[in-house]
PDB file of C-alpha atoms in Angstrom:
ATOM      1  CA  UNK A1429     -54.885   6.589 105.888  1.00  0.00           C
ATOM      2  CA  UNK A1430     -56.639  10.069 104.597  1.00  0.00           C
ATOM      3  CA  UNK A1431     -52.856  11.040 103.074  1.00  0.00           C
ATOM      4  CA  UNK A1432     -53.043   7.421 101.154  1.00  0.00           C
ATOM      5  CA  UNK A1433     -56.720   7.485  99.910  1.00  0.00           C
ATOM      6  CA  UNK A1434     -55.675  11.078  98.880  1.00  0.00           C
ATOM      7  CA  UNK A1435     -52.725  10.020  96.278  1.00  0.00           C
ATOM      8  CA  UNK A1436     -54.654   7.064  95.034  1.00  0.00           C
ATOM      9  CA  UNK A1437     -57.467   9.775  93.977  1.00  0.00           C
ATOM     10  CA  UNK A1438     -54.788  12.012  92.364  1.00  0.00           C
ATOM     11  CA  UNK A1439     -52.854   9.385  90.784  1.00  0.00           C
ATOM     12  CA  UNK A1440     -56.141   7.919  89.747  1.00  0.00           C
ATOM     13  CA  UNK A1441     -57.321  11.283  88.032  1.00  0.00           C
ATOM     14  CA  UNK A1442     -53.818  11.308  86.434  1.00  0.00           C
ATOM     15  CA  UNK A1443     -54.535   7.963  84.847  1.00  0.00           C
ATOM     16  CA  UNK A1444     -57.479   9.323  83.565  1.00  0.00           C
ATOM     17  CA  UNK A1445     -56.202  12.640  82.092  1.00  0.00           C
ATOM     18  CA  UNK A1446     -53.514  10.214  79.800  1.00  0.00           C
ATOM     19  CA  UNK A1447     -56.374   7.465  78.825  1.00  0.00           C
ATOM     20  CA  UNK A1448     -59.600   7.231  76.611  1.00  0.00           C
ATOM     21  CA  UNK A1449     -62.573   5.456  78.098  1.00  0.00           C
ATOM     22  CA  UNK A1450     -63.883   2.037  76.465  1.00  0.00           C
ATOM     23  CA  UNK A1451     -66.431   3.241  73.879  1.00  0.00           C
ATOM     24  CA  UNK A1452     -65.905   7.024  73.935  1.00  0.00           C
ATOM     25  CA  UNK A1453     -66.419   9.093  70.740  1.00  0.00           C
ATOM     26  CA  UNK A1454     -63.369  10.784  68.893  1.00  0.00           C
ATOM     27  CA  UNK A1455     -64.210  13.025  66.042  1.00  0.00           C
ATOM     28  CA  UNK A1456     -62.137  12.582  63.103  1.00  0.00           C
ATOM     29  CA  UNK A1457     -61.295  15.143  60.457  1.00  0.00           C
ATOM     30  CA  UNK A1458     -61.379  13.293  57.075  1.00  0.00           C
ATOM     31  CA  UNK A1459     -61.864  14.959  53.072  1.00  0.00           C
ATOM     32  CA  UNK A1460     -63.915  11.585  51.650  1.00  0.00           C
ATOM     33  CA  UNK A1461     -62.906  13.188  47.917  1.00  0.00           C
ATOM     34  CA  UNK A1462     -59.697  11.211  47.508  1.00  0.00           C
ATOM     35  CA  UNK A1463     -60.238   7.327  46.731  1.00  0.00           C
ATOM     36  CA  UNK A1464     -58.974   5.110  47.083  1.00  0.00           C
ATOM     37  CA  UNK A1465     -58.065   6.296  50.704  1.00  0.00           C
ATOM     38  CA  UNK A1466     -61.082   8.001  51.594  1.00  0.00           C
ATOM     39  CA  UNK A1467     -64.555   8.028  49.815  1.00  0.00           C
ATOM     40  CA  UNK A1468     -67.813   7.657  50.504  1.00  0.00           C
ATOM     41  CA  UNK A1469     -69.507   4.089  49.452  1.00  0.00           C
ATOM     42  CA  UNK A1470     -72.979   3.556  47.491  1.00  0.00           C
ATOM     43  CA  UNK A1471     -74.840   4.244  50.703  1.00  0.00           C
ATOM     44  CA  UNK A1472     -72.725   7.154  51.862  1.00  0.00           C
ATOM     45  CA  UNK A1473     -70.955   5.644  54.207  1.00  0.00           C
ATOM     46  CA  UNK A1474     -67.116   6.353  54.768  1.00  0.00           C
ATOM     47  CA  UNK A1475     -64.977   4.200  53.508  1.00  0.00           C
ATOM     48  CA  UNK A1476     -61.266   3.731  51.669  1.00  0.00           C
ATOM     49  CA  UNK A1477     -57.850   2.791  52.739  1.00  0.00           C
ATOM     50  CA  UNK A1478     -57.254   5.359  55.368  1.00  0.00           C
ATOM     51  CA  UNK A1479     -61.184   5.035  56.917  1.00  0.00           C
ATOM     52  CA  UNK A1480     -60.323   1.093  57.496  1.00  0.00           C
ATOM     53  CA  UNK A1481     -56.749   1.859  58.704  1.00  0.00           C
ATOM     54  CA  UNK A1482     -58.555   4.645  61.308  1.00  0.00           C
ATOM     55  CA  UNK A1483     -61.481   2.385  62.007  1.00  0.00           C
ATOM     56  CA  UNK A1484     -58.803  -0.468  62.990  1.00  0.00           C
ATOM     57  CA  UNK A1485     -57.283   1.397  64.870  1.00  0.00           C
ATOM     58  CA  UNK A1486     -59.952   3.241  67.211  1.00  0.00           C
ATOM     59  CA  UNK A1487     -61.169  -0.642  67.316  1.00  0.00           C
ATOM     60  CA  UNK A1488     -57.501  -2.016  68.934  1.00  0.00           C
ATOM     61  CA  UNK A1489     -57.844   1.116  71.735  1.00  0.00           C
ATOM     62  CA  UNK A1490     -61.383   0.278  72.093  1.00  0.00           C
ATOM     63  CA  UNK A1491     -62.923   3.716  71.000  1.00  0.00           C
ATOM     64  CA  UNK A1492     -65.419   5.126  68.540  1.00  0.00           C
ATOM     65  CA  UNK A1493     -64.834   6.901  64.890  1.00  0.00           C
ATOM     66  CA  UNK A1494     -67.535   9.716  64.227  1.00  0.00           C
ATOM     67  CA  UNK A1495     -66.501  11.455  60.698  1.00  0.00           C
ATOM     68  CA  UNK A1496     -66.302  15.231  60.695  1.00  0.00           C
ATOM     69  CA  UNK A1497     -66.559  15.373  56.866  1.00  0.00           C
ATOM     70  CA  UNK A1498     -64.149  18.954  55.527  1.00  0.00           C
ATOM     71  CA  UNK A1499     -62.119  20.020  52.392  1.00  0.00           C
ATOM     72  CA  UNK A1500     -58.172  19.202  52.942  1.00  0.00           C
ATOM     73  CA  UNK A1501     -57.096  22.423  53.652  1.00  0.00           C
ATOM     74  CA  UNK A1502     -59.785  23.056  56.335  1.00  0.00           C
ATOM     75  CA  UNK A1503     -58.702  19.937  58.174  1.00  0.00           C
ATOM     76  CA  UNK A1504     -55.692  21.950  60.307  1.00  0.00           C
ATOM     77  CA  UNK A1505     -57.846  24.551  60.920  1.00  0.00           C
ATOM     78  CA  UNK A1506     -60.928  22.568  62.023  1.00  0.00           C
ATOM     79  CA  UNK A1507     -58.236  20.606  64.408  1.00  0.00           C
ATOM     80  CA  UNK A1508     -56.400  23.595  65.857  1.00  0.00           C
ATOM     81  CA  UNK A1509     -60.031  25.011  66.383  1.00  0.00           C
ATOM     82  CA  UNK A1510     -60.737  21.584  68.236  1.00  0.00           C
ATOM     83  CA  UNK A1511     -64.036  20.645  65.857  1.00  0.00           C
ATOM     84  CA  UNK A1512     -62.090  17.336  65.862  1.00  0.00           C
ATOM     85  CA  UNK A1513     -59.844  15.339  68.044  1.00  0.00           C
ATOM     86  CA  UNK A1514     -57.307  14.221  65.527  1.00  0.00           C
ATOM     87  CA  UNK A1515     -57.123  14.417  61.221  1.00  0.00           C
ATOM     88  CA  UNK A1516     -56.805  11.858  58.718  1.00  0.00           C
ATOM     89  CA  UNK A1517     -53.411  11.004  57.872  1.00  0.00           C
ATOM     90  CA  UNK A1518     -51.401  13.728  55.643  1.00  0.00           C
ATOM     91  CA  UNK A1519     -47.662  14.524  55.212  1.00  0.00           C
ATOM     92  CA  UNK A1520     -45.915  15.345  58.431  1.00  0.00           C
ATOM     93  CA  UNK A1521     -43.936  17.769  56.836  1.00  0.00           C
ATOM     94  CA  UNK A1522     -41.668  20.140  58.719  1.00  0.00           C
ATOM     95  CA  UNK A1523     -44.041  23.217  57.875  1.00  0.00           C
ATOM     96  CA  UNK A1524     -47.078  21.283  59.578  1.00  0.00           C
ATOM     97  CA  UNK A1525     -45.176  20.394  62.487  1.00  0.00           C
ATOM     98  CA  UNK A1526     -44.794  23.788  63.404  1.00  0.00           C
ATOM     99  CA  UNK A1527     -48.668  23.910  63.957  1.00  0.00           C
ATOM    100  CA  UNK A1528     -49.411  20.475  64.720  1.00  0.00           C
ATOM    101  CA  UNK A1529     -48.298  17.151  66.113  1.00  0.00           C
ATOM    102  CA  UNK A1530     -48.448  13.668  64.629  1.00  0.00           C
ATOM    103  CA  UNK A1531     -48.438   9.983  65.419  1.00  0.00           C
ATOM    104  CA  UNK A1532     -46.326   7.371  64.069  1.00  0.00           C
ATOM    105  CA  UNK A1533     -45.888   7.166  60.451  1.00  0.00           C
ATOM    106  CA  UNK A1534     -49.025   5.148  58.403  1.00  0.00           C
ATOM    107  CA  UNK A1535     -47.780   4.349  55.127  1.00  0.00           C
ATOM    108  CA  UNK A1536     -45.723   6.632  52.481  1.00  0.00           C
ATOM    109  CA  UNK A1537     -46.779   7.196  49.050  1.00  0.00           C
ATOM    110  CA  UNK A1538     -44.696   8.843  46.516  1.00  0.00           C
ATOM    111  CA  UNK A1539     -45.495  12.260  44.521  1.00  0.00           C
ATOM    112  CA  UNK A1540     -45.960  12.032  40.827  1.00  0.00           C
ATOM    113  CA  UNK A1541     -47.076  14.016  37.494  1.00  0.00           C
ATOM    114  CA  UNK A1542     -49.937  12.828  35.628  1.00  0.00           C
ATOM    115  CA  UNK A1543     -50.365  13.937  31.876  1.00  0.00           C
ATOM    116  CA  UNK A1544     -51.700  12.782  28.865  1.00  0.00           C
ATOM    117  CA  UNK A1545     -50.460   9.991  27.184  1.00  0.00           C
ATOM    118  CA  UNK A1546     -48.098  11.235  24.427  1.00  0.00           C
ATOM    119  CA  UNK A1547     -47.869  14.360  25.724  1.00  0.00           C
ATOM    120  CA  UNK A1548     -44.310  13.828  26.798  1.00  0.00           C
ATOM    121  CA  UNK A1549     -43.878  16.184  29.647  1.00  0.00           C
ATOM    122  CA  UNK A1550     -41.788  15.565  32.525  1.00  0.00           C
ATOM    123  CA  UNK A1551     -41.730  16.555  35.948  1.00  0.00           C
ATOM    124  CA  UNK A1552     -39.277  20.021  35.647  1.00  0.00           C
ATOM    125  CA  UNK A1553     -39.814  23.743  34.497  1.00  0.00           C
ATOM    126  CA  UNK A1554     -38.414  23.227  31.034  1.00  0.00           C
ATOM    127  CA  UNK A1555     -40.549  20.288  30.144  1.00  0.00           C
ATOM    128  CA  UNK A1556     -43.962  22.553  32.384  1.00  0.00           C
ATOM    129  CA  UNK A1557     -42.993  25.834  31.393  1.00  0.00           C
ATOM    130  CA  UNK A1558     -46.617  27.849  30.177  1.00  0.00           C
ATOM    131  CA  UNK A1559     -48.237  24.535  31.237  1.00  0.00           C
ATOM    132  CA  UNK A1560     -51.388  24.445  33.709  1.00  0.00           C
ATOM    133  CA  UNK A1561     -51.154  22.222  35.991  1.00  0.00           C
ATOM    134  CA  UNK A1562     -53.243  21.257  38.885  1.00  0.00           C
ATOM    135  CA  UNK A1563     -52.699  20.897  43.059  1.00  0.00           C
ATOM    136  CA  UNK A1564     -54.665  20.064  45.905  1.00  0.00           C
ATOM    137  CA  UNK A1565     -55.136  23.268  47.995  1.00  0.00           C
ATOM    138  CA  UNK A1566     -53.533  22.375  51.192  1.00  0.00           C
ATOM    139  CA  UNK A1567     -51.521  19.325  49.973  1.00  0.00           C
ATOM    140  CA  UNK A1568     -47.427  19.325  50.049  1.00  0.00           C
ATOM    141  CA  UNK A1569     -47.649  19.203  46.226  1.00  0.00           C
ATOM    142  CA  UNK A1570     -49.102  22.676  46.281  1.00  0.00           C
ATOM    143  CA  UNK A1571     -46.119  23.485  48.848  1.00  0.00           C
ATOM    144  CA  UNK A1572     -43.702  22.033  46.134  1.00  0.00           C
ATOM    145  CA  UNK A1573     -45.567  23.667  42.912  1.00  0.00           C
ATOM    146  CA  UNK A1574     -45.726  27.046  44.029  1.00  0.00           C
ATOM    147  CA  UNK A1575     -42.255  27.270  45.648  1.00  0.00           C
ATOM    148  CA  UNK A1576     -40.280  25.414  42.357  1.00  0.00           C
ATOM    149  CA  UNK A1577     -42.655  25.842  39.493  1.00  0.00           C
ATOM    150  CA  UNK A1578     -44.983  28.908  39.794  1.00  0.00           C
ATOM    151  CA  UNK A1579     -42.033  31.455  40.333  1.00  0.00           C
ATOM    152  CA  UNK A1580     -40.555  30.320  37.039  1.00  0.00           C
ATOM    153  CA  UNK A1581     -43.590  29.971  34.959  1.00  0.00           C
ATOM    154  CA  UNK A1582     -45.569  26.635  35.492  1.00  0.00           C
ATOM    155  CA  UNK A1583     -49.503  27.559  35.810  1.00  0.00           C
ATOM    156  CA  UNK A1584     -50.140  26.329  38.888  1.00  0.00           C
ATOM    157  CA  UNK A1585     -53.761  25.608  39.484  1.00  0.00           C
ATOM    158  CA  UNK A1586     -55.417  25.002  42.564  1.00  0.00           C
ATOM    159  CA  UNK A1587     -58.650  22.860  43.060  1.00  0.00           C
ATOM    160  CA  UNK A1588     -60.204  21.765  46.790  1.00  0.00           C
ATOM    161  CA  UNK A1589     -60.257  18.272  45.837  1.00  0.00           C
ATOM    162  CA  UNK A1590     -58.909  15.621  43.424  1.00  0.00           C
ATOM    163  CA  UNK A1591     -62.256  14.878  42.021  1.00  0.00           C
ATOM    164  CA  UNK A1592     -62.624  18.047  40.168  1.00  0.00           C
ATOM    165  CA  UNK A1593     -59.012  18.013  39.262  1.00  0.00           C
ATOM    166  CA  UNK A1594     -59.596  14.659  37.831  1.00  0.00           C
ATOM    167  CA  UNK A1595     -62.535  15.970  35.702  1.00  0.00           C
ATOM    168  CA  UNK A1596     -60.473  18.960  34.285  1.00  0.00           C
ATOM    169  CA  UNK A1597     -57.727  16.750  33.615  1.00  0.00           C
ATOM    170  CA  UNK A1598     -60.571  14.315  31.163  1.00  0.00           C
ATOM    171  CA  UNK A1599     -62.074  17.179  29.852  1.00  0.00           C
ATOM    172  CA  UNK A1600     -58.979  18.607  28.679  1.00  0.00           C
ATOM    173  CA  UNK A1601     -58.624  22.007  30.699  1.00  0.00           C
ATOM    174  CA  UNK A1602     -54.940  20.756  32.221  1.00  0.00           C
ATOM    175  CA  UNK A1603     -52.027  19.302  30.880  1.00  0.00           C
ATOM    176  CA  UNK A1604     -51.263  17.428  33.840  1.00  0.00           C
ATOM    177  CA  UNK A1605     -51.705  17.291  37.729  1.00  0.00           C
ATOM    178  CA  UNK A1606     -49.008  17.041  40.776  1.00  0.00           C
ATOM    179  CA  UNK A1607     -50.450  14.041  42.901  1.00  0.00           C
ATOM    180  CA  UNK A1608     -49.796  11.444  45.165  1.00  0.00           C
ATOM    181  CA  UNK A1609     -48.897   8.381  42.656  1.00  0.00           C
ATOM    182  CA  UNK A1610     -51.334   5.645  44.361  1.00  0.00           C
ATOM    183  CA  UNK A1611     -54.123   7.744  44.382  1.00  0.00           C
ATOM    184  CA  UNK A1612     -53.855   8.543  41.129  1.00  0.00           C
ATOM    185  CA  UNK A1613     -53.556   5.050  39.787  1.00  0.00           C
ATOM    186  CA  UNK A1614     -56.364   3.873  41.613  1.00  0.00           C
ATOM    187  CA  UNK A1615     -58.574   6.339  41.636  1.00  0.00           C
ATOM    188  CA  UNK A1616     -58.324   7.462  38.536  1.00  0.00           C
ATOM    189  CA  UNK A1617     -56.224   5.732  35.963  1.00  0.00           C
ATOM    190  CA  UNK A1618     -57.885   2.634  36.297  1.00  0.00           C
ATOM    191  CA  UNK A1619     -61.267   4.151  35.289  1.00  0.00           C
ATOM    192  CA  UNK A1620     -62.503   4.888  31.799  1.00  0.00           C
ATOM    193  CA  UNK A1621     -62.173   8.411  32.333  1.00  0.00           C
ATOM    194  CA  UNK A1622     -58.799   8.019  33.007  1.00  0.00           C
ATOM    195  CA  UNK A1623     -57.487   5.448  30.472  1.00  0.00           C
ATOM    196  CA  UNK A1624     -55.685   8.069  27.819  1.00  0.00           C
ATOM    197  CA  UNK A1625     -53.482   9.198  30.914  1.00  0.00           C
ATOM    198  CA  UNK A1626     -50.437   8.069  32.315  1.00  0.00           C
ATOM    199  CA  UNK A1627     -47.504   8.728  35.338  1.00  0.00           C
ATOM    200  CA  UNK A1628     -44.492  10.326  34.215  1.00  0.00           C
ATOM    201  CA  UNK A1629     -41.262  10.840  34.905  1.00  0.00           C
ATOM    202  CA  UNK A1630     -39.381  10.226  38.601  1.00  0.00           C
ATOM    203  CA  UNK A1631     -41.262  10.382  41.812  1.00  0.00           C
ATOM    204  CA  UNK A1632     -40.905  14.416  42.745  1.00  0.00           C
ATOM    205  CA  UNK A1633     -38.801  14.835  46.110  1.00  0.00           C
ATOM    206  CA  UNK A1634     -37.841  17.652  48.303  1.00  0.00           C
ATOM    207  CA  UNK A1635     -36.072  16.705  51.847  1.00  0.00           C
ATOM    208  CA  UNK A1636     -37.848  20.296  53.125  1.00  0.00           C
ATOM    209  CA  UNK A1637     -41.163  20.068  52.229  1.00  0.00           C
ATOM    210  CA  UNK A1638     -42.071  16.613  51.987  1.00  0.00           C
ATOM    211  CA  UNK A1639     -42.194  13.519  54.910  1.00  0.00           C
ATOM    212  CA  UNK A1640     -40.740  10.204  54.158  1.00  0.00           C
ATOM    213  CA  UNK A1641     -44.871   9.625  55.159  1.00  0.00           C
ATOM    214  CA  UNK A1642     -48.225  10.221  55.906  1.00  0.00           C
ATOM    215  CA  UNK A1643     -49.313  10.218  59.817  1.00  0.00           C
ATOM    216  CA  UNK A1644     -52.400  11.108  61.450  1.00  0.00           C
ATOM    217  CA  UNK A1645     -52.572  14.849  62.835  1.00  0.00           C
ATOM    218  CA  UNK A1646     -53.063  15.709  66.628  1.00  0.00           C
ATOM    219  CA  UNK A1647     -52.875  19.062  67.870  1.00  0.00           C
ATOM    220  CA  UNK A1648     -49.800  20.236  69.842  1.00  0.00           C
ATOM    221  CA  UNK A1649     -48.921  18.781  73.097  1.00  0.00           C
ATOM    222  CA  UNK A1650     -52.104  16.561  73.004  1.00  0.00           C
ATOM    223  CA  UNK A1651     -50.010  13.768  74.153  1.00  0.00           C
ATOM    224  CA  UNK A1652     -53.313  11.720  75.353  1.00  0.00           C
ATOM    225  CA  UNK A1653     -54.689  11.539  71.527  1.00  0.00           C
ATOM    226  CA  UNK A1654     -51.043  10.656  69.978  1.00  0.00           C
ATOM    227  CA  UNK A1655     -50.300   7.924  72.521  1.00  0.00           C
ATOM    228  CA  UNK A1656     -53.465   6.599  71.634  1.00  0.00           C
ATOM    229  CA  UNK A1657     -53.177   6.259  67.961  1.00  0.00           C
ATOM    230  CA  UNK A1658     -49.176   5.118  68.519  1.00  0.00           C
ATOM    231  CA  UNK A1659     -50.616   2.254  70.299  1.00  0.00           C
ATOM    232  CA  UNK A1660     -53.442   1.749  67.944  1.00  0.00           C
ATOM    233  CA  UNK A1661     -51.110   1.476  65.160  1.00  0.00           C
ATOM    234  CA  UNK A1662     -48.858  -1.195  66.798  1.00  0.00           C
ATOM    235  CA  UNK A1663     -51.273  -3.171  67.979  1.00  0.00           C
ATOM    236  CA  UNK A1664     -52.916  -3.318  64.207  1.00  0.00           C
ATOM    237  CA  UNK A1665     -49.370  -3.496  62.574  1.00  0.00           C
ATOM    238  CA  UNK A1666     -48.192  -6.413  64.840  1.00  0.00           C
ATOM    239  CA  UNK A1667     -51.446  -8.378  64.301  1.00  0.00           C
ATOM    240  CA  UNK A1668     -51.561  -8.452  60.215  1.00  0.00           C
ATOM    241  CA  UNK A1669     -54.801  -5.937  60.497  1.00  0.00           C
ATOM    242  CA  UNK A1670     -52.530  -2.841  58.518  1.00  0.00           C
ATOM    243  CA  UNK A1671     -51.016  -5.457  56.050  1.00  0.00           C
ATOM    244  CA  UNK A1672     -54.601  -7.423  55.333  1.00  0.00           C
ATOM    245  CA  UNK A1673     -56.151  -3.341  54.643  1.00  0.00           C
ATOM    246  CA  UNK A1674     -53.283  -2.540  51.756  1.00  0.00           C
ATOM    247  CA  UNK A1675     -53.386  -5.888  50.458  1.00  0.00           C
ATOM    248  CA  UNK A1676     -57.097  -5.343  49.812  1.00  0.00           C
ATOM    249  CA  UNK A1677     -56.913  -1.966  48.110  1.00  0.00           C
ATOM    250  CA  UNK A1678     -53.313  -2.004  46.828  1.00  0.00           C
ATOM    251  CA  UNK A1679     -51.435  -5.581  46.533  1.00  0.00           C
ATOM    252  CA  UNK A1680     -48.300  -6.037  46.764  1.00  0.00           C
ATOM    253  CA  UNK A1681     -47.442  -2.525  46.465  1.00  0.00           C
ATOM    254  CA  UNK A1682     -44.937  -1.498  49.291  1.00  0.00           C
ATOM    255  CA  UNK A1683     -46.482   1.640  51.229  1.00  0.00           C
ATOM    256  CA  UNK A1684     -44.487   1.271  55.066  1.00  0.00           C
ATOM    257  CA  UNK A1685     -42.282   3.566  56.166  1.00  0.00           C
ATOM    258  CA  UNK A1686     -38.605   2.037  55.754  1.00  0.00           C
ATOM    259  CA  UNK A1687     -37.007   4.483  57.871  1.00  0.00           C
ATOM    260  CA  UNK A1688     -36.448   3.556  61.650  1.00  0.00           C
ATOM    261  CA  UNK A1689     -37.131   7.277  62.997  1.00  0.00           C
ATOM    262  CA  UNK A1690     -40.786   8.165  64.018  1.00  0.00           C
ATOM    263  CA  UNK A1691     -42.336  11.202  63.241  1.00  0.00           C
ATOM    264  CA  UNK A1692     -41.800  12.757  66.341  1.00  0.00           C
ATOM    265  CA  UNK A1693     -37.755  12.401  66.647  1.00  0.00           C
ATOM    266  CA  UNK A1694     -38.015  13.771  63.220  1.00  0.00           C
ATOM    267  CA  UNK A1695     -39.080  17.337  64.972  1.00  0.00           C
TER     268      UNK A1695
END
């Protein structure tokens, strides 16, 4: 009888080592510069695609979203550093994996160029060559910009958020930016500060650098945290929830991963 109650006690504390409790707080590592996928609203309050998608999520597995507000490139550090149980989603791009873990793939955006209207660049060094354009610090279209463009002679220009690279771009002190497509569309080209721009050119690709998409970050071997999200996400993807979020902030648009593989058989 003592041998018995003993296993049930260490399976039970097993159970408990791979499981959240109902209503416990995980801290989340999110930017809030980037709308439309994370911003803060007219009272301050987080908000944007990603923030719904998170808060949908934590909501299916029955736990609690407290924002642990960073720039981009301080999210990694902040989660290896364990300020914060898991990030906001971002590329799970080979590089990253070495550092961190993910969940399952969120959505996938492509990378574009955004110039001036008129201005007729084009995504390559011939067409960027003595140009200055701008990068996230952090982002994979840094990655991509300093390994293909800045050895060759593209000004590459780095800026902690989009925000500011937005306002450079209006006030004329760029000639274009390397950013995810959506974000630029709606969070900037739809606006009047961003009417005399335009996308250009093919979506920018690089099998090395980039992810086929974007997948929240957990640090490595935290297998309690991923399994989480994983069943987060299926639960919200299987019940309309992710689909109902995108239509609201982007349409039609298609944003889901195509590709069968998840993130981790990708390692």
């Amino acid at each position: 009888m003592k041998s018995a109650l003993t296993l049930l006690a260490t399976l039970a504390l097993g159970m408990a080592g791979t499981s959240y409790a109902a209503g416990e707080t995980l801290r989340v590592g999110a930017d809030l510069s980037y709308p439309p996928f994370q911003y803060r609203d007219q009272n301050g309050t987080p908000t944007g695609f990603e923030i719904d998608i998170t808060n949908a999520v934590c909501k299916a597995v029955q736990v609690k979203c407290d924002y642990v507000v960073s720039s981009f490139d301080a999210e990694i550090p902040s989660l290896m550093a364990k300020k914060v149980d898991f990030i906001s989603p971002l590329g799970a791009t080979a590089k990253r994996r070495k550092s961190i873990d993910f969940s399952d793939f969120i959505y996938h955006i492509p990378t574009k160029l955004v110039v001036h209207k008129g201005s007729n660049l084009q995504p390559d060094v011939a067409s960027l060559l003595g140009k200055r354009i701008a990068v996230q610090q952090g982002s994979i279209q840094e990655m991509y910009a300093n390994k293909y463009w800045a050895p060759k002679g593209v000004d590459i220009v780095m800026y902690p958020d989009q925000d500011v690279i937005y306002q450079d771009l209006a006030s004329g002190r760029l000639d274009g930016a390397l950013s995810p497509g959506v974000a630029v569309t709606y969070g900037f080209l739809n606006k009047p500060e961003g009417k005399d721009f335009a996308l250009t050119g093919p979506e920018v690709r690089d099998d090395l650098l980039f992810s086929i998409g974007s997948a929240y970050g957990v640090r490595k071997d935290d297998t309690k945290t991923q399994k989480l999200l994983n069943e987060g996400l299926a639960k919200i993807m299987a019940d309309g929830t992710w689909e109902k979020v995108k239509q609201h902030y982007f349409g039609d648009l298609e944003m889901k991963v195509t590709r069968a593989e998840s993130t981790h058989a990708a390692k």
